[in-house]
Structure formats: structure tokens, C-alpha cells
Short mmCIF file of C-alpha atoms and ligand atoms in Angstrom, two decimals:
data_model
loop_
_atom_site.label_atom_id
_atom_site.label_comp_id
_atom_site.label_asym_id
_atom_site.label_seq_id
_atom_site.Cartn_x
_atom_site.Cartn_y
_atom_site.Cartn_z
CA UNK A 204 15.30 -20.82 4.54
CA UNK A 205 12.15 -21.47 5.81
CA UNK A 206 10.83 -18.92 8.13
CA UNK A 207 7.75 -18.80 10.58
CA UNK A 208 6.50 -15.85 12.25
CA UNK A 209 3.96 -16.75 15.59
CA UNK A 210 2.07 -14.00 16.81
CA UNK A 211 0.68 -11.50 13.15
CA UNK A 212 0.23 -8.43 14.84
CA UNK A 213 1.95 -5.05 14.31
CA UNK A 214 5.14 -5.67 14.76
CA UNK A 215 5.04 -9.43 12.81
CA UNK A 216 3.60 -7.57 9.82
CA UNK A 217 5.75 -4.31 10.01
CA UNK A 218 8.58 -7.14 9.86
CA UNK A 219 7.03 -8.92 7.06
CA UNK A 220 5.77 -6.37 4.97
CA UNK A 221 10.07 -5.63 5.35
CA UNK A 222 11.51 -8.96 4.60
CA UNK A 223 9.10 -9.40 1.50
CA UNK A 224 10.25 -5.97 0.25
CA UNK A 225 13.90 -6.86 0.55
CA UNK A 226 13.00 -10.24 -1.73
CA UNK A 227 12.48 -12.54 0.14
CA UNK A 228 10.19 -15.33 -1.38
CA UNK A 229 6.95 -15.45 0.28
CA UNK A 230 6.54 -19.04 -0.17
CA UNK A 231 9.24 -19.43 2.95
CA UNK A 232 7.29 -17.22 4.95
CA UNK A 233 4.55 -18.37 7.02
CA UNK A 234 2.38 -16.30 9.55
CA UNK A 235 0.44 -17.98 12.62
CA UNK A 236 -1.76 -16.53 15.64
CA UNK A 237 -4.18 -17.91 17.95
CA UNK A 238 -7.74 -16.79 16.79
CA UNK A 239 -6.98 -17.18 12.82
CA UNK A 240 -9.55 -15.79 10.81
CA UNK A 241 -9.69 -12.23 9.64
CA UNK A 242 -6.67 -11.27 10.17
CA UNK A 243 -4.63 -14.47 9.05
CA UNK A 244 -6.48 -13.73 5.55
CA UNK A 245 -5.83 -10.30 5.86
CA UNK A 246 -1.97 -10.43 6.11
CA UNK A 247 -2.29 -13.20 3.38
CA UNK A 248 -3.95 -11.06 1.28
CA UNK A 249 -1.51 -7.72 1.90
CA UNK A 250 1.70 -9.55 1.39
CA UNK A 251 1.40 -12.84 0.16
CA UNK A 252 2.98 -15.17 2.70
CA UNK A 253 1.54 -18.46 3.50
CA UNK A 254 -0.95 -18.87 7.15
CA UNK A 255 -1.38 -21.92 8.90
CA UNK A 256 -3.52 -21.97 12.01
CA UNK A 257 -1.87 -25.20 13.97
CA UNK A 258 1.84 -24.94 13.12
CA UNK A 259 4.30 -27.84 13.65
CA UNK A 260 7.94 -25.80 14.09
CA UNK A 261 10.12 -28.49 13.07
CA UNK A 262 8.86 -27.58 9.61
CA UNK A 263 10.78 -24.25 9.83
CA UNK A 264 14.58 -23.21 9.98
CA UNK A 265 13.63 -20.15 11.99
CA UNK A 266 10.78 -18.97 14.09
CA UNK A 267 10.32 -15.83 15.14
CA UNK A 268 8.01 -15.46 18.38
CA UNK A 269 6.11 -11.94 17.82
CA UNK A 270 3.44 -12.83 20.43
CA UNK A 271 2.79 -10.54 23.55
CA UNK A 272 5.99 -11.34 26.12
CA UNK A 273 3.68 -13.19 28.83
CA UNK A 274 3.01 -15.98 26.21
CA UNK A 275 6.16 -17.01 25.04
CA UNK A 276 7.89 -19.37 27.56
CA UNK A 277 4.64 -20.92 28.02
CA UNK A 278 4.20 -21.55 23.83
CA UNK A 279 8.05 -22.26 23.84
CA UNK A 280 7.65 -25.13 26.01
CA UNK A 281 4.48 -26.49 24.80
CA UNK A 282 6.48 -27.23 21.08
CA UNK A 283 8.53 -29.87 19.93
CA UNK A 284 11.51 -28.44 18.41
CA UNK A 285 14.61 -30.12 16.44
CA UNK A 286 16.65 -28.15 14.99
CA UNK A 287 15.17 -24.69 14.95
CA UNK A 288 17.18 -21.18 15.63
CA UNK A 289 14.36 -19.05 17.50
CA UNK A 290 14.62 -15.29 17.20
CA UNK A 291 11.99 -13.77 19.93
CA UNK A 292 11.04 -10.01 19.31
CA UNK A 293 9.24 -9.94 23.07
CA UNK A 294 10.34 -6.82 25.07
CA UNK A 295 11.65 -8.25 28.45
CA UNK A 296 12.49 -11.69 27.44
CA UNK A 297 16.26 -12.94 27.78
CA UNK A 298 17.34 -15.47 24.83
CA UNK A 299 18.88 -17.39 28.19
CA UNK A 300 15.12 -17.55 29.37
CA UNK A 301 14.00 -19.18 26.18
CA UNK A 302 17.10 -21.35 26.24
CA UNK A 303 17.23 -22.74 29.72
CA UNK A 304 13.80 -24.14 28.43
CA UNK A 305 14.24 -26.04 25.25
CA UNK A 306 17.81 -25.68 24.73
CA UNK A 307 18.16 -24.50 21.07
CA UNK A 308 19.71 -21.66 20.00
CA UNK A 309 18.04 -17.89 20.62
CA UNK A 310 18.45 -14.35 19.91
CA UNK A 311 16.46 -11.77 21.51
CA UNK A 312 15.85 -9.10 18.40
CA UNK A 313 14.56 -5.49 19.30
CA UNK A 314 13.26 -4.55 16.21
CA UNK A 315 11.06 -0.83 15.46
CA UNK A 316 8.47 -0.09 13.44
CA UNK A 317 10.34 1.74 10.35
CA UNK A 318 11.13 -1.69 9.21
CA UNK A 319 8.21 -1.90 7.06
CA UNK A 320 9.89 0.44 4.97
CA UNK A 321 13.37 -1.41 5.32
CA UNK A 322 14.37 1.36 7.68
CA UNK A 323 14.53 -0.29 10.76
CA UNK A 324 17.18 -0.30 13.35
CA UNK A 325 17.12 -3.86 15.32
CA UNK A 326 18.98 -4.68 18.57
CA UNK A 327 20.23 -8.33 18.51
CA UNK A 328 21.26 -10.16 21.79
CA UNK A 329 22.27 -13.31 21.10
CA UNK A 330 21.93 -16.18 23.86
CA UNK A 331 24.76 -18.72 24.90
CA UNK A 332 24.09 -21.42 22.61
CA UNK A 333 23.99 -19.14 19.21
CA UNK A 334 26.84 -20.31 16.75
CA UNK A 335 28.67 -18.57 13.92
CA UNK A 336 26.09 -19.78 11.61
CA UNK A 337 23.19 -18.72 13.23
CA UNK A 338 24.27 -15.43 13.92
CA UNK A 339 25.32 -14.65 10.72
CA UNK A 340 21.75 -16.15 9.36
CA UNK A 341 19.56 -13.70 11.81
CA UNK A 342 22.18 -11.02 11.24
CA UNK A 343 21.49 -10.78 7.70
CA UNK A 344 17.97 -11.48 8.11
CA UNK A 345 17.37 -8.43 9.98
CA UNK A 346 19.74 -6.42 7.56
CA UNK A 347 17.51 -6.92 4.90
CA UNK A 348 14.83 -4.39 7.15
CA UNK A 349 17.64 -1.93 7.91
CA UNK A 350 20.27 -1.61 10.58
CA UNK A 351 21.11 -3.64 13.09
CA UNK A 352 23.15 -3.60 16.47
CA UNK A 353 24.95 -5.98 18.99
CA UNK A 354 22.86 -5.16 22.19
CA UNK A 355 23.18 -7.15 25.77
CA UNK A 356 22.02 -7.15 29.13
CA UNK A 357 23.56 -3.78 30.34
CA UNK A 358 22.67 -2.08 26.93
CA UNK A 359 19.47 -3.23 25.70
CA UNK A 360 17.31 -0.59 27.89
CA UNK A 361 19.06 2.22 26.66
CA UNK A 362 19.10 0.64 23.13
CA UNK A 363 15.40 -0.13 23.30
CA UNK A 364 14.76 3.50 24.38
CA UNK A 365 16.88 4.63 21.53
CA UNK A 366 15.38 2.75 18.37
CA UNK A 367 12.36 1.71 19.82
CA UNK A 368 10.96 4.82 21.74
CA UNK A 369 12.92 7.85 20.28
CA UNK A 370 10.56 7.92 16.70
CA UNK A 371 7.68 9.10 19.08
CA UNK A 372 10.16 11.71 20.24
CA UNK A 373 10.60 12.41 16.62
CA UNK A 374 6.91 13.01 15.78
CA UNK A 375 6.76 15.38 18.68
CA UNK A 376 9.40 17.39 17.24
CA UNK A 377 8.08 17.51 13.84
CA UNK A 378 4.19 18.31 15.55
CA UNK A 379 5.90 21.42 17.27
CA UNK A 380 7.67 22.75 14.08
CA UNK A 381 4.63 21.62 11.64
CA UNK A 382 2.59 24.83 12.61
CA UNK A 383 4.92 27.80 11.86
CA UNK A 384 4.97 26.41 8.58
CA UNK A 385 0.84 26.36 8.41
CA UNK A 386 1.01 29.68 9.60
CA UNK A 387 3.30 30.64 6.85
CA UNK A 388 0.29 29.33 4.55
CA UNK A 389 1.42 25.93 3.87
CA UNK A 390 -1.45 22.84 3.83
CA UNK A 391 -0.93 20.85 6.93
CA UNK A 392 -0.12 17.74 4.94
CA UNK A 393 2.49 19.72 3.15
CA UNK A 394 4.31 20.93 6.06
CA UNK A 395 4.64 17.55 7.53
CA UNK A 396 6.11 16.71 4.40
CA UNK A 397 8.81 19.07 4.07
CA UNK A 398 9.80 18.57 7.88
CA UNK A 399 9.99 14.91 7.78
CA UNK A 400 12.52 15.31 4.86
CA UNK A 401 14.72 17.78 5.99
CA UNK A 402 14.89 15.46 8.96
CA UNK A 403 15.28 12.37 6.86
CA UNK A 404 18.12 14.19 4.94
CA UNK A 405 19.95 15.09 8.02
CA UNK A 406 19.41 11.60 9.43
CA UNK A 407 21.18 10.35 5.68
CA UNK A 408 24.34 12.76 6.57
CA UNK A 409 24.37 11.64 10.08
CA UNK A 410 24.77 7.92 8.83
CA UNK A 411 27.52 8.85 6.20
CA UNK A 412 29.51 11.25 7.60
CA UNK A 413 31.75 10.89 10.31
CA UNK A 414 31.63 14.97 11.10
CA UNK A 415 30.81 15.44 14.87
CA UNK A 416 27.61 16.89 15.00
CA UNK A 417 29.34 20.28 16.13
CA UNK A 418 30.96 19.92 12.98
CA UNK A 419 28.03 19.69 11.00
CA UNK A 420 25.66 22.09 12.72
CA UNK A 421 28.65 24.83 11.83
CA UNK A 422 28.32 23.37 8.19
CA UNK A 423 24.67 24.90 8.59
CA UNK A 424 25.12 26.95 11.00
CA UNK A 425 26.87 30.57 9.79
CA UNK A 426 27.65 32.77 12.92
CA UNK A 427 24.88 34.99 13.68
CA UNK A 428 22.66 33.86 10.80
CA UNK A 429 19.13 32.19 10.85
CA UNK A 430 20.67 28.80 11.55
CA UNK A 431 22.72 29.62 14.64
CA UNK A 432 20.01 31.90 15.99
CA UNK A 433 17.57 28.91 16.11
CA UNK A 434 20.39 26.50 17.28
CA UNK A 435 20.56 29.25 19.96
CA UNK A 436 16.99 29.12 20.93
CA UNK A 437 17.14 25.23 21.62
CA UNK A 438 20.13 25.49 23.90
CA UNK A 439 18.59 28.24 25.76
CA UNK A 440 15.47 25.98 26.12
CA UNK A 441 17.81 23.24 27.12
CA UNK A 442 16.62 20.85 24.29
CA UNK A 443 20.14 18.80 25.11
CA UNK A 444 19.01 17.83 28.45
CA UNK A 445 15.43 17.68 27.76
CA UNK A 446 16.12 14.72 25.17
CA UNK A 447 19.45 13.22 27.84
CA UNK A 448 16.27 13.26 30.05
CA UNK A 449 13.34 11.75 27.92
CA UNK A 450 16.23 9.06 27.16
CA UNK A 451 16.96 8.60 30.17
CA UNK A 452 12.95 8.04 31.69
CA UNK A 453 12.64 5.97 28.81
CA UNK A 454 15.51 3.47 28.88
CA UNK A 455 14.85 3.46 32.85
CA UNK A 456 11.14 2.17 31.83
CA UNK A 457 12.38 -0.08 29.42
CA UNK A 458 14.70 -1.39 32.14
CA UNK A 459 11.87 -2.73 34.01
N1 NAP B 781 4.95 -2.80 18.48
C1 NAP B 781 6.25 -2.48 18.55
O1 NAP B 781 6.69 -1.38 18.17
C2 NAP B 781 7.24 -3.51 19.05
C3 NAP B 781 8.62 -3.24 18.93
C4 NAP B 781 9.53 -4.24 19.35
C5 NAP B 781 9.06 -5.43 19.90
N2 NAP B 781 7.71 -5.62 20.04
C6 NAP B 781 7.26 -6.89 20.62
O2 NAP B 781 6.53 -7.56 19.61
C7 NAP B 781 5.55 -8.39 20.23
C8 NAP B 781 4.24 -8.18 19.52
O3 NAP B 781 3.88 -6.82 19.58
P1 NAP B 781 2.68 -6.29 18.69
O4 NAP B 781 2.64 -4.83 18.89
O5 NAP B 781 2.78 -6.84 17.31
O6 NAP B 781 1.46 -7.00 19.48
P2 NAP B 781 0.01 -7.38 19.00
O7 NAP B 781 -0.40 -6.45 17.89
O8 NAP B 781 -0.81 -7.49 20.23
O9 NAP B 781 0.16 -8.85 18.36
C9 NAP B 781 0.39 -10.00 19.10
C10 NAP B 781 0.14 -11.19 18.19
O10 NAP B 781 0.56 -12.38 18.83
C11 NAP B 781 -0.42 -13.38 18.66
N3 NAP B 781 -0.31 -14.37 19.73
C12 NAP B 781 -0.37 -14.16 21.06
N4 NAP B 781 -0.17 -15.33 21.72
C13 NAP B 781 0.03 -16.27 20.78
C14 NAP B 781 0.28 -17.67 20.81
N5 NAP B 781 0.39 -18.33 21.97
N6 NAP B 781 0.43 -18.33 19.64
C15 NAP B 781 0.32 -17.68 18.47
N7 NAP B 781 0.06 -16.37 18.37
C16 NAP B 781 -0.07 -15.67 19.51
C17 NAP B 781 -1.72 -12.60 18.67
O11 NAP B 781 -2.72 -13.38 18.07
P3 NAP B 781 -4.27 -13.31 18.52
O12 NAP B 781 -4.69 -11.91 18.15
O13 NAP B 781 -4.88 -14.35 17.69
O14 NAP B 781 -4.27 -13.56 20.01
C18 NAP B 781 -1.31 -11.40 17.81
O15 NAP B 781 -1.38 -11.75 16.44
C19 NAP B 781 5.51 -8.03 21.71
O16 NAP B 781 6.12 -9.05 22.45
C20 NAP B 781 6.32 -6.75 21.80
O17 NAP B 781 7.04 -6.68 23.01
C21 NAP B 781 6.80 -4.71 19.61
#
């Protein structure tokens, strides 16, 4: 399958730097943008996928659109496609958008950052002309970069917010615990370390187990000990409805 990527910024190379990870050959992976140069050498250079600077599409299976969102319906239009599935990873632009203009196939992918390191978690919302076979093509295209998810209309804010937005509430929750553990006498560097695995642990169980997390937190959690007294400290601070709410602004954002 031949694959190119339009638009090499962040998010195209997070997903590259992915897909190339996962095995896929670089040889069917091609990376375009608008000003070439630098960069187009530099991604070259990093991962080893082909750059063009004037792409004709009909040479690809799939092209993903990973330009800012006000540029794709005008680029969309201004190609000749044939038989091309298009998979567009712009925020705020329907797969029905992309369709009503040159009729082929699309699926509106909400990928995050982690899936660089094949940790991702992408929302897929496919548009009324995607097949079997094309779903099951971008499906396990994105699987190769981590998890992925049906989203829709209705759900895609709230998914968006979820995946997309809730690793920045992460790092704020690691910055506030990182300094009791400095203070304890551990290197900065350190301490970020040994927070960011204990959560990545947790985050394993969470994804194997099918414990509620009441369940689990008592697996930690003995009555009265360390455990519960901290779990007692967030609900007194609210930390349930301070994250419903932080959710909540966030999907509403996405939402508009
Ligand atoms: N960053 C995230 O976490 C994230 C998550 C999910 C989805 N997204 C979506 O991913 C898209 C890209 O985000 P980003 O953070 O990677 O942005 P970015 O760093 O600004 O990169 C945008 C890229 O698109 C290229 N481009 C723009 N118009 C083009 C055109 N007409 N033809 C070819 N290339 C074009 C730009 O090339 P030049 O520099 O040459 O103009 C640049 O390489 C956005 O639509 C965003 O909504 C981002």
C-alpha cells in the first residue's frame, strides 16, 4: 500500500515516526508540504520515507491530509483523484465535507501525539461512502500506532477532549506530584521518572483488567492506610469533578 502524507508537521511525523516503527516499509511512505526544503530533508533524514515537493495523488492508495484544517477542502479540490481512500487528521473537518467535494471515500482520524511511540489512541469517523475494505485498511493502519475508536458526530468532541487534550491534564498531574518527591531528595529528572511509570503501570491494569476502578483503588487502597488517606485527600479536593469539569470545558471547545 502506497501511502502519502500532505502537510510534515508534528502531527504527520509523530504519525510517521509510528507507522515506520510498527514496520512499515518506508519506500510506501511519502511526505509532502508546501515550502519543501529543510524540513522535507529533515523528516527524510529522521525516518527514511521518501519527499516529493509536487505530488500527483493518483500515485497513492491512501493520503492522509495532515495540513492545518483551513487548507484542506481548498487542496482537496484542487487534485485529481481516482481511486484514492483519503484519511484527513484536521480537527473540525467532517469526512462528509471532504466527500460532498470529490466523492471518494473519507475518514476523519483523531489521532494524539503518543503515537510516535505506538501509543496512540485515534478516533475514526468514517464518511458515507467508506466500504468494508477501506475501513478495515485505515483501521489497521492506525492500529499499528496504538488504539483506536469508532467516533461520530455526537461523540467526537468529547472523544477529542479525551485522547487528544487529557495528556496535558496528565503532565499537570505528574508536575504537581513531581516536587514532594524532589523534596524527599530525589533529582528532578528522576522523579518525573518514577511518576510517569507508576502512572504508565496503572494505565497497563486499567487496559487489562475489567475491575471497576473502585475495585482496583481498594486493591491499593487498605482502609485507613497511606493509600486511602491520599485517595481521601483528592475527594475532599474534589479531584472527580475538577477533571468531569476540565473534560467537560474541553470537549465543549473542541465542539466548536
Ligand atoms: N498536533 C496535534 O496534537 C494534533 C492532533 C490531532 C490532529 N491534529 C491535526 O493535524 C493537522 C496538522 O497539525 P500539526 O500540529 O502537525 O500542524 P503543523 O505543525 O502546523 O503542520 C502543518 C503542515 O501542513 C503543511 N501544509 C499546510 N498546507 C498545505 C498544503 N496545502 N499542501 C501541503 N502541505 C501543507 C505545512 O507545510 P508548510 O510548513 O510548508 O506550510 C506543515 O508541514 C491539523 O489539521 C490539526 O488539526 C493535530
Amino acid at each position: 500500500m502506497k501511502l502519502l502524507v500532505v502537510g510534515a508537521g508534528a502531527m504527520s511525523e509523530s504519525l510517521v515516526k509510528g507507522w515506520v516503527a510498527s514496520g512499515f516499509a518506508q519506500e510506501d511512505i511519502t511526505m509532502t508540504n508546501r515550502s519543501g526544503g529543510t524540513r522535507l530533508t529533515e523528516v527524510a533524514m529522521r525516518h527514511g520515507v521518501q519527499t516529493i515537493e509536487q505530488e500527483d495523488v493518483t500515485l497513492y492508495d491512501l493520503v492522509i491530509l495532515g495540513m492545518q484544517p483551513d487548507g484542506v477542502l481548498d487542496y482537496v479540490a484542487n487534485q485529481q483523484w481516482t481511486n484514492q481512500t483519503i484519511v484527513s487528521i484536521a480537527a473540525h473537518i467532517t469526512p462528509d465535507e471532504i466527500e460532498q467535494v470529490i466523492g471518494r471515500p473519507t475518514i476523519a482520524a483523531m489521532p494524539n501525539t503518543p503515537v510516535a511511540h505506538r501509543l496512540g489512541m485515534t478516533g475514526l469517523w468514517f464518511g458515507s461512502h467508506v466500504g468494508e475494505e477501506e475501513r478495515s485498511i485505515v483501521e489497521a493502519l492506525f492500529e499499528r500506532v496504538g488504539e483506536i475508536a469508532e467516533a461520530n458526530e455526537s461523540t467526537m468532541p468529547a472523544f477529542m477532549a479525551a485522547a487528544g487534550c487529557s495528556p496535558a491534564f496528565f503532565y499537570e498531574i505528574v508536575a504537581g506530584m513531581v516536587p514532594v518527591l524532589v523534596d524527599a531528595g530525589f533529582e528532578a529528572g528522576n522523579a518525573r521518572r518514577i511518576v510517569a511509570q507508576a502512572m504508565k503501570g496503572s494505565a497497563e491494569i486499567l487496559m487489562q483488567s475489567d475491575e471497576s476502578t473502585d475495585r482496583l483503588i481498594a486493591d491499593v487502597a487498605a482502609p485507613g492506610g497511606p493509600t486511602d488517606r491520599g485517595v481521601q485527600v483528592l475527594r475532599a479536593h474534589q479531584l472527580f469533578e475538577t477533571m468531569q469539569a476540565a473534560l467537560r470545558e474541553s470537549a465543549r471547545e473542541a465542539d466548536e
